[in-house]
Amino acid sequence: MTAPNSPVSQVSENEDQAQLTLLSHDIRSAISDVIGGLRLVDLDALDPTTRLQLERVRTSSEVLARLTEEALSRTAESTGATEAISSNLQLLRLLQNIRLRWAGRAQEKNIPFEITVQSSVPNLVALDRMAMERILSNLLSNAIKYTDSGKVGLKVKMCNPDELCFIVTDEGPGFSDQALEKLFQYNGRPDSSKKPGTGLGLHIAKEIADQLGGALRVENRKNGGSCITLSLPYEAWHDETATHTGAALPDLTDIKVLLAEDNETNQLILAQMLDAMGAEYEIARDGVEALNWLERETFDLALIDIDMPRLSGIDVMNTLRSGNTPHKDMPILAITAFVLRSNREAIYRAGANRILAKPIMSIEAFGQSITTLLFPDDQPAQIQSDDQSTVEMDTTRLHRLLTIAGPAGAQELLMRLASDLGNVQQKMAQALQKMDQAQLRAQTHVLISLAGAVGAEHLQNLAQVLNSAAHKLDQDAISELSAEADRGISRLLQIIDQEQNARAEVTE
């Protein structure tokens, strides 16, 4: 018997991991081919019945892609179950996808299916899209399966002034006493059921509803059929930044954005700004993930970092602009810390519509860039950047970011900043010992972005000069500048630590 931690066991695990990586690649490629093929079908040329079924298949394939991606990620990372993550969700877009997916299934049984939305329901909510998709799909699947005559409906309304409710009704036989006894149990399907199934649907829906902070209520209707209500209290679906935007900011409540950015701190900052403008967005951690998202789903705008691992932003844009895809003409806002003329020309040649210079100093500058791109005027494309200052540390900028993040998000932002800065400091020290030119340039690139984002302009400028010295391999300048940069990082980490402590005292 092989010991769990023996070399043989480790080799076997590595081989399994390698095989899983290859299998994951092939699964993703096959699903992308399915989605891509369906997108090429001219639905307008089809009769209504065929068009409805193809819309159902196309919508289901996109859901399958998301579920597969989540399953493969969990398997590869061995992370086990994860909680639903709240983000901006456009309800009308979600409900349209639900209609496309389930109207065809209902038509197969010749039963009406309708979705109604109360006028007071907000379009933008802070909920995890995949979680909502899974809950509603499981409830509607059961409702359609058990209804042989009559109709199935989904109604979205405010049950109380602040409680958001999704109500699925059907005109089937309702729940038997045995079914009600086993309600929400794993494999809780009653033995007397004549319909095929495992009984997992309600169990899954209940589990996800609990994760969202909501409740699932089941009852039989007086005149036959069943009624299942998913109720979400105010704190489960509401986000201050999602519904209260400044007057100068664009309203992006109908816009879906792909954010391709490898740095976690920058991801968080940009995501919070998109939240404040009401956008729905997905995050890609590198260029390969960005292309995978674009193969699976439709976006209105892409924010693409130029310097990303596996596949650069330049390569992503070249691929998009050269292919015959729905995203070929999608607006692209390139984000980069390097804004020399040669860099700009290469970025525009690759297909960027506009360039936004890192660090992004304010949400207003970010919003203005998006406004000009999505609602174009006659102004020529230009780099948006705030004026630089000689002030060593502008804490006002940091405090503005923390205000945008909100109380809970501010602590997370500070933790990520500290982690990223500590990581840069460590890797720069290692690179200096080996005089590793590539690593020094990579870490100073990250430092330029981080320091500028929080107002540490002296450190940002220092990192730019150090990056140039690393490019020229000027060892004397590298040694001197690295020592000063190390002190600057330590000082910035002290400021962040003070902010964390001050906020911790307020919450106690």
XYZ file of C-alpha atoms in Angstrom:
508
model
C 0.000 0.000 0.000
C 1.374 3.424 -0.966
C 1.715 5.965 1.834
C -0.366 9.141 1.223
C 2.642 11.481 1.253
C 5.170 9.160 -0.382
C 7.001 10.190 -3.578
C 5.008 7.615 -5.523
C 1.776 9.083 -4.213
C 2.893 12.604 -5.120
C 3.793 11.514 -8.665
C 0.382 9.880 -9.023
C -1.368 13.048 -7.798
C 0.651 15.177 -10.214
C -0.270 12.865 -13.092
C -3.934 13.030 -12.105
C -3.738 16.817 -11.941
C -2.121 16.949 -15.375
C -4.814 14.711 -16.837
C -7.512 16.858 -15.193
C -5.975 19.967 -16.764
C -6.043 18.355 -20.212
C -9.587 17.093 -19.714
C -10.718 20.520 -18.475
C -9.251 22.128 -21.579
C -11.113 19.741 -23.875
C -14.394 20.136 -21.994
C -14.161 23.933 -22.165
C -13.269 23.783 -25.864
C -16.228 21.522 -26.655
C -18.662 23.774 -24.775
C -17.223 26.855 -26.481
C -17.764 25.188 -29.862
C -21.394 24.489 -28.970
C -22.023 28.068 -27.850
C -20.133 29.517 -30.800
C -22.074 27.389 -33.269
C -25.404 28.379 -31.762
C -24.491 32.071 -31.917
C -23.862 31.767 -35.657
C -27.402 30.519 -36.324
C -29.604 33.188 -37.912
C -32.638 32.947 -35.618
C -34.645 35.462 -37.662
C -34.699 33.066 -40.605
C -36.382 30.319 -38.567
C -40.020 29.659 -37.823
C -41.182 30.715 -34.314
C -41.265 27.186 -32.866
C -37.745 26.294 -34.021
C -36.440 29.698 -32.946
C -37.877 29.239 -29.459
C -36.205 25.842 -29.045
C -32.845 27.135 -30.279
C -33.047 30.090 -27.905
C -33.707 27.615 -25.122
C -30.694 25.493 -26.124
C -28.431 28.534 -26.463
C -29.410 29.927 -23.057
C -29.016 26.521 -21.427
C -25.585 26.093 -23.008
C -24.404 29.332 -21.390
C -25.698 28.148 -18.014
C -23.944 24.814 -18.603
C -20.705 26.661 -19.333
C -20.914 28.548 -16.022
C -21.738 25.404 -14.042
C -18.945 23.468 -15.751
C -16.445 26.249 -15.075
C -17.408 26.287 -11.396
C -17.223 22.489 -11.116
C -13.833 22.280 -12.855
C -12.426 25.101 -10.733
C -13.550 23.443 -7.510
C -12.149 20.088 -8.597
C -8.826 21.537 -9.675
C -8.374 23.606 -6.524
C -10.003 21.089 -4.157
C -11.740 23.965 -2.426
C -15.000 22.199 -1.707
C -18.251 24.135 -1.474
C -18.087 27.882 -1.817
C -20.533 30.561 -0.853
C -22.449 32.588 -3.406
C -20.769 35.912 -4.161
C -22.983 38.982 -4.405
C -22.435 41.366 -7.303
C -24.512 43.627 -9.495
C -27.265 41.663 -11.238
C -29.690 43.076 -13.774
C -32.957 41.334 -12.972
C -34.644 41.935 -16.327
C -31.679 40.396 -18.148
C -31.759 37.382 -15.821
C -35.511 36.931 -16.252
C -35.186 37.174 -20.027
C -32.662 34.320 -19.943
C -35.005 32.342 -17.684
C -37.852 32.879 -20.125
C -35.747 31.783 -23.101
C -34.634 28.649 -21.279
C -38.002 27.458 -19.940
C -40.586 28.686 -22.442
C -39.491 25.969 -24.864
C -39.806 23.264 -22.219
C -43.319 24.430 -21.361
C -44.289 24.563 -25.036
C -43.287 20.899 -25.421
C -46.063 20.073 -22.942
C -48.473 22.614 -24.445
C -48.752 24.548 -21.189
C -48.521 28.362 -20.911
C -45.541 29.849 -19.092
C -45.459 33.509 -18.151
C -43.232 35.808 -16.137
C -44.635 38.948 -14.525
C -42.644 41.657 -12.767
C -44.142 44.220 -10.414
C -43.275 47.800 -11.376
C -41.754 48.529 -7.944
C -39.128 45.782 -8.317
C -35.609 47.259 -8.751
C -33.797 46.255 -11.923
C -30.380 46.265 -10.270
C -29.780 44.064 -7.222
C -26.706 42.777 -5.400
C -27.097 39.027 -5.925
C -25.048 36.198 -7.350
C -26.342 35.467 -10.842
C -25.475 31.768 -10.883
C -27.112 31.231 -7.497
C -30.351 32.842 -8.672
C -30.256 30.925 -11.938
C -29.911 27.617 -10.088
C -32.700 28.322 -7.607
C -35.233 29.468 -10.198
C -34.298 26.744 -12.675
C -34.802 24.000 -10.116
C -38.167 25.427 -9.060
C -39.387 25.904 -12.636
C -38.138 22.481 -13.706
C -40.284 20.843 -11.021
C -43.281 23.060 -11.768
C -43.249 22.240 -15.490
C -42.536 18.566 -14.906
C -45.501 18.054 -12.570
C -47.968 20.202 -14.531
C -49.680 18.194 -17.263
C -52.442 20.726 -17.812
C -52.912 24.299 -16.690
C -50.144 26.907 -16.540
C -46.865 27.706 -14.810
C -45.897 31.201 -13.722
C -43.049 33.160 -12.172
C -43.958 36.416 -10.459
C -41.405 38.855 -9.075
C -42.698 41.402 -6.573
C -41.987 43.260 -3.363
C -43.812 41.222 -0.694
C -43.092 43.908 1.872
C -41.593 47.316 1.140
C -38.070 45.882 1.393
C -38.540 42.140 0.784
C -37.885 40.877 -2.740
C -39.919 37.784 -3.655
C -39.827 35.291 -6.517
C -43.027 33.232 -6.618
C -43.301 30.091 -8.762
C -46.841 28.731 -9.185
C -48.194 25.741 -11.085
C -51.502 23.944 -11.595
C -50.197 20.426 -11.050
C -51.226 17.996 -8.296
C -49.424 19.888 -5.534
C -47.303 18.287 -2.811
C -48.446 15.070 -1.186
C -48.266 14.667 2.584
C -45.280 12.364 2.140
C -43.521 14.944 -0.024
C -44.133 17.681 2.543
C -42.654 15.472 5.273
C -39.441 15.061 3.265
C -39.363 18.644 2.047
C -35.839 19.959 1.308
C -34.230 16.658 2.356
C -31.370 15.223 0.319
C -32.958 12.639 -2.019
C -36.285 13.660 -0.504
C -38.370 12.406 -3.417
C -41.356 10.420 -2.073
C -41.590 6.739 -3.033
C -45.097 7.269 -4.382
C -43.987 9.801 -7.027
C -44.783 8.723 -10.582
C -42.532 11.287 -12.240
C -38.854 10.599 -12.949
C -36.295 12.418 -10.823
C -34.031 12.297 -7.785
C -35.674 14.810 -5.459
C -32.532 16.971 -5.350
C -34.042 20.118 -6.887
C -35.720 21.530 -3.788
C -32.771 20.500 -1.630
C -30.392 22.470 -3.891
C -32.724 25.476 -4.047
C -33.073 25.565 -0.255
C -29.332 25.276 0.315
C -28.534 28.162 -2.049
C -31.384 30.287 -0.663
C -29.865 29.872 2.812
C -26.452 30.955 1.479
C -28.031 34.098 0.050
C -29.668 34.897 3.381
C -33.146 34.207 2.039
C -35.968 31.786 2.781
C -37.879 29.245 0.710
C -41.548 28.627 1.536
C -43.674 25.842 0.007
C -47.445 25.531 0.132
C -50.302 23.908 -1.754
C -52.811 26.221 -3.408
C -56.490 25.967 -2.468
C -57.650 25.304 -6.025
C -54.873 22.834 -6.844
C -51.213 23.124 -7.661
C -48.362 24.476 -5.608
C -46.764 27.798 -4.764
C -43.085 28.171 -3.852
C -41.783 31.552 -2.707
C -38.169 32.621 -2.493
C -38.058 35.675 -0.224
C -34.939 37.814 0.108
C -34.740 40.430 2.873
C -33.397 43.905 2.153
C -29.891 43.170 3.373
C -29.641 40.106 1.103
C -30.207 41.960 -2.172
C -29.441 45.631 -1.527
C -26.053 47.303 -1.945
C -25.586 51.012 -1.274
C -23.012 51.395 -4.062
C -25.270 49.577 -6.529
C -28.219 51.924 -6.168
C -26.775 55.285 -5.155
C -24.550 56.769 -7.826
C -23.151 60.259 -8.047
C -24.747 62.659 -10.497
C -21.539 62.883 -12.554
C -21.268 59.117 -13.015
C -22.728 57.226 -15.982
C -25.699 54.947 -15.385
C -24.527 51.468 -16.437
C -27.523 49.494 -15.184
C -28.092 48.040 -18.680
C -24.411 47.404 -19.391
C -22.517 44.136 -18.923
C -18.746 44.554 -18.570
C -15.824 42.149 -18.817
C -13.007 43.227 -16.488
C -9.716 41.539 -17.422
C -7.159 42.342 -14.715
C -4.661 40.056 -12.959
C -3.943 42.136 -9.853
C -6.447 41.430 -7.056
C -6.274 44.911 -5.557
C -6.961 46.517 -8.917
C -9.770 44.004 -9.469
C -11.379 45.082 -6.211
C -10.984 48.822 -6.886
C -12.377 48.626 -10.419
C -15.181 46.271 -9.367
C -16.266 48.674 -6.637
C -16.306 51.534 -9.145
C -18.394 49.454 -11.554
C -20.716 48.606 -8.654
C -21.141 52.301 -7.949
C -22.166 52.897 -11.576
C -24.603 50.000 -11.541
C -22.866 47.752 -14.080
C -23.071 43.980 -14.180
C -19.585 42.542 -14.653
C -17.439 39.428 -14.732
C -13.759 39.292 -13.786
C -11.063 37.484 -15.780
C -7.738 36.988 -14.024
C -5.667 36.729 -17.213
C -5.946 36.898 -20.979
C -6.927 33.252 -21.431
C -9.801 33.603 -18.949
C -10.889 36.762 -20.768
C -11.204 34.910 -24.082
C -13.027 32.055 -22.357
C -15.610 34.496 -20.963
C -16.044 36.113 -24.366
C -16.635 32.727 -25.996
C -19.324 31.826 -23.453
C -21.251 35.048 -22.906
C -22.158 38.403 -24.416
C -20.694 41.686 -23.118
C -21.252 45.349 -23.946
C -17.816 46.623 -22.912
C -14.372 45.177 -22.109
C -11.854 46.693 -19.693
C -8.560 45.023 -20.541
C -5.301 45.331 -18.633
C -2.372 45.259 -21.057
C 0.142 43.413 -18.870
C -1.466 40.056 -17.928
C -0.075 36.521 -17.529
C -0.649 33.665 -19.993
C -1.999 36.016 -22.658
C -1.400 39.773 -22.767
C -4.068 42.395 -23.290
C -2.551 43.118 -26.728
C -3.009 39.458 -27.698
C -6.592 39.425 -26.368
C -7.498 42.489 -28.434
C -5.804 41.128 -31.561
C -7.778 37.898 -31.220
C -11.062 39.752 -30.737
C -10.602 42.156 -33.632
C -9.379 39.523 -36.104
C -12.104 36.938 -35.498
C -15.642 36.726 -36.833
C -17.338 36.852 -33.429
C -20.181 38.866 -31.856
C -17.522 40.819 -29.925
C -15.482 41.876 -32.952
C -16.723 45.466 -32.730
C -17.234 45.617 -28.950
C -15.875 48.806 -27.319
C -12.560 48.164 -25.541
C -11.039 50.367 -22.854
C -7.375 49.419 -22.417
C -5.857 49.945 -18.967
C -2.105 50.331 -18.594
C 0.583 51.901 -16.413
C 2.838 52.446 -19.434
C 1.681 55.360 -21.575
C 4.673 56.191 -23.775
C 3.834 57.029 -27.390
C 5.172 53.671 -28.633
C 2.978 51.859 -26.105
C -0.098 53.854 -27.094
C 0.402 53.186 -30.777
C 0.736 49.433 -30.201
C -2.374 49.369 -28.012
C -4.469 51.269 -30.545
C -3.198 49.070 -33.392
C -4.343 46.010 -31.431
C -7.886 47.362 -31.348
C -8.400 49.521 -28.254
C -10.938 52.302 -28.605
C -9.538 54.272 -25.679
C -6.704 54.051 -23.163
C -7.047 54.691 -19.436
C -3.799 55.329 -17.606
C -3.015 53.550 -14.356
C -3.331 54.420 -11.613
C -6.991 55.345 -11.878
C -7.077 58.305 -9.542
C -10.810 58.818 -9.242
C -14.131 57.210 -10.016
C -15.054 60.372 -11.938
C -12.135 59.927 -14.369
C -13.040 56.261 -14.771
C -16.685 57.095 -15.367
C -15.816 59.807 -17.875
C -13.718 57.368 -19.908
C -16.575 54.877 -20.038
C -19.120 57.589 -20.861
C -17.050 58.874 -23.770
C -16.541 55.332 -25.066
C -20.107 54.057 -24.811
C -21.753 57.360 -25.747
C -19.211 58.682 -28.250
C -18.892 62.335 -29.176
C -16.582 64.094 -31.634
C -13.624 64.250 -29.235
C -10.476 62.354 -30.331
C -9.337 59.377 -28.255
C -6.956 60.375 -25.514
C -5.486 59.100 -22.309
C -7.447 60.000 -19.185
C -5.214 60.716 -16.222
C -5.291 63.048 -13.263
C -2.520 65.598 -12.824
C 0.426 64.299 -10.854
C 1.446 66.016 -7.657
C 4.671 66.266 -5.741
C 2.869 65.354 -2.509
C 4.473 62.197 -1.055
C 1.223 60.650 0.181
C -2.220 61.995 -0.623
C -4.350 60.176 1.962
C -7.437 61.891 0.553
C -7.263 59.572 -2.442
C -7.002 56.501 -0.215
C -9.927 57.671 1.901
C -12.047 58.208 -1.216
C -11.382 54.637 -2.309
C -12.305 53.372 1.144
C -15.507 55.417 1.079
C -16.469 53.912 -2.274
C -15.772 50.435 -0.861
C -18.089 50.915 2.121
C -17.447 49.695 5.700
C -17.092 45.980 4.905
C -15.348 46.465 1.565
C -12.861 48.935 3.037
C -11.365 46.330 5.366
C -11.064 43.863 2.488
C -9.420 46.504 0.305
C -6.896 47.370 3.025
C -6.084 43.691 3.552
C -5.497 43.154 -0.162
C -3.392 46.288 -0.450
C -1.220 45.130 2.434
C -0.912 41.661 0.939
C -0.037 42.921 -2.544
C 2.473 45.470 -1.268
C 4.114 42.905 1.000
C 4.364 40.507 -1.918
C 5.928 43.182 -4.151
C 8.423 44.121 -1.422
C 9.481 40.495 -0.976
C 9.825 39.745 -4.692
C 11.715 42.975 -5.358
C 14.238 42.026 -2.655
C 14.681 38.593 -4.235
C 15.062 40.100 -7.698
C 17.645 42.600 -6.412
C 19.796 39.791 -4.954
C 19.859 37.990 -8.323
C 19.751 41.223 -10.361
C 16.776 39.677 -12.125
C 15.875 42.329 -14.700
C 12.544 40.798 -15.788
C 11.310 40.310 -12.222
C 12.295 43.832 -11.208
C 10.350 45.283 -14.129
C 7.337 43.097 -13.387
C 7.219 44.073 -9.702
C 7.784 47.786 -10.335
C 4.911 47.649 -12.823
C 2.637 46.381 -10.044
C 4.027 48.959 -7.615
C 3.345 51.828 -10.048
C -0.296 50.812 -10.134
C -0.730 50.173 -6.399
C 1.095 53.277 -5.206
C -0.704 55.565 -7.616
C -4.119 54.113 -6.776
C -3.806 55.102 -3.120
C -2.130 58.486 -3.642
C 1.476 57.527 -2.825
C 2.749 59.614 -5.727
C 6.370 59.848 -4.605
C 6.542 56.049 -4.419
C 4.757 55.769 -7.764
C 7.263 58.088 -9.471
C 10.131 56.252 -7.783
C 8.825 52.941 -9.117
C 8.642 54.385 -12.643
C 12.282 55.509 -12.480
C 13.304 52.140 -11.024
C 11.468 50.358 -13.833
C 13.417 52.404 -16.379
C 16.699 51.622 -14.584
C 15.845 47.905 -14.620
C 15.139 48.133 -18.344
C 18.626 49.613 -18.908
C 20.137 47.218 -16.322
C 21.810 50.182 -14.573
C 22.956 48.289 -11.477
C 24.098 51.322 -9.478
C 20.781 53.115 -9.988
C 18.847 49.896 -9.301
C 20.588 49.381 -5.946
C 20.016 52.962 -4.801
C 16.430 53.221 -6.019
C 15.467 49.777 -4.679
C 16.522 50.734 -1.167
C 14.444 53.924 -1.337
C 11.477 52.035 -2.795
C 11.705 49.456 -0.011
C 11.501 52.246 2.595
C 8.563 53.781 0.731
C 6.682 50.477 0.698
C 7.302 50.020 4.430
C 5.952 53.521 5.098
C 2.852 52.838 2.998
C 2.285 49.556 4.819
C 2.420 51.481 8.129
C -0.263 53.889 6.883
C -2.456 50.987 5.791
C -1.952 49.285 9.161
C -2.997 52.481 10.942
C -6.136 52.657 8.805
C -6.982 49.038 9.622
C -6.530 49.603 13.347
C -8.583 52.797 13.322
C -11.471 51.093 11.524
C -11.271 48.066 13.813
C -11.625 50.334 16.864
C -14.730 51.988 15.367
C -16.461 48.624 14.889
C -15.702 47.370 18.418
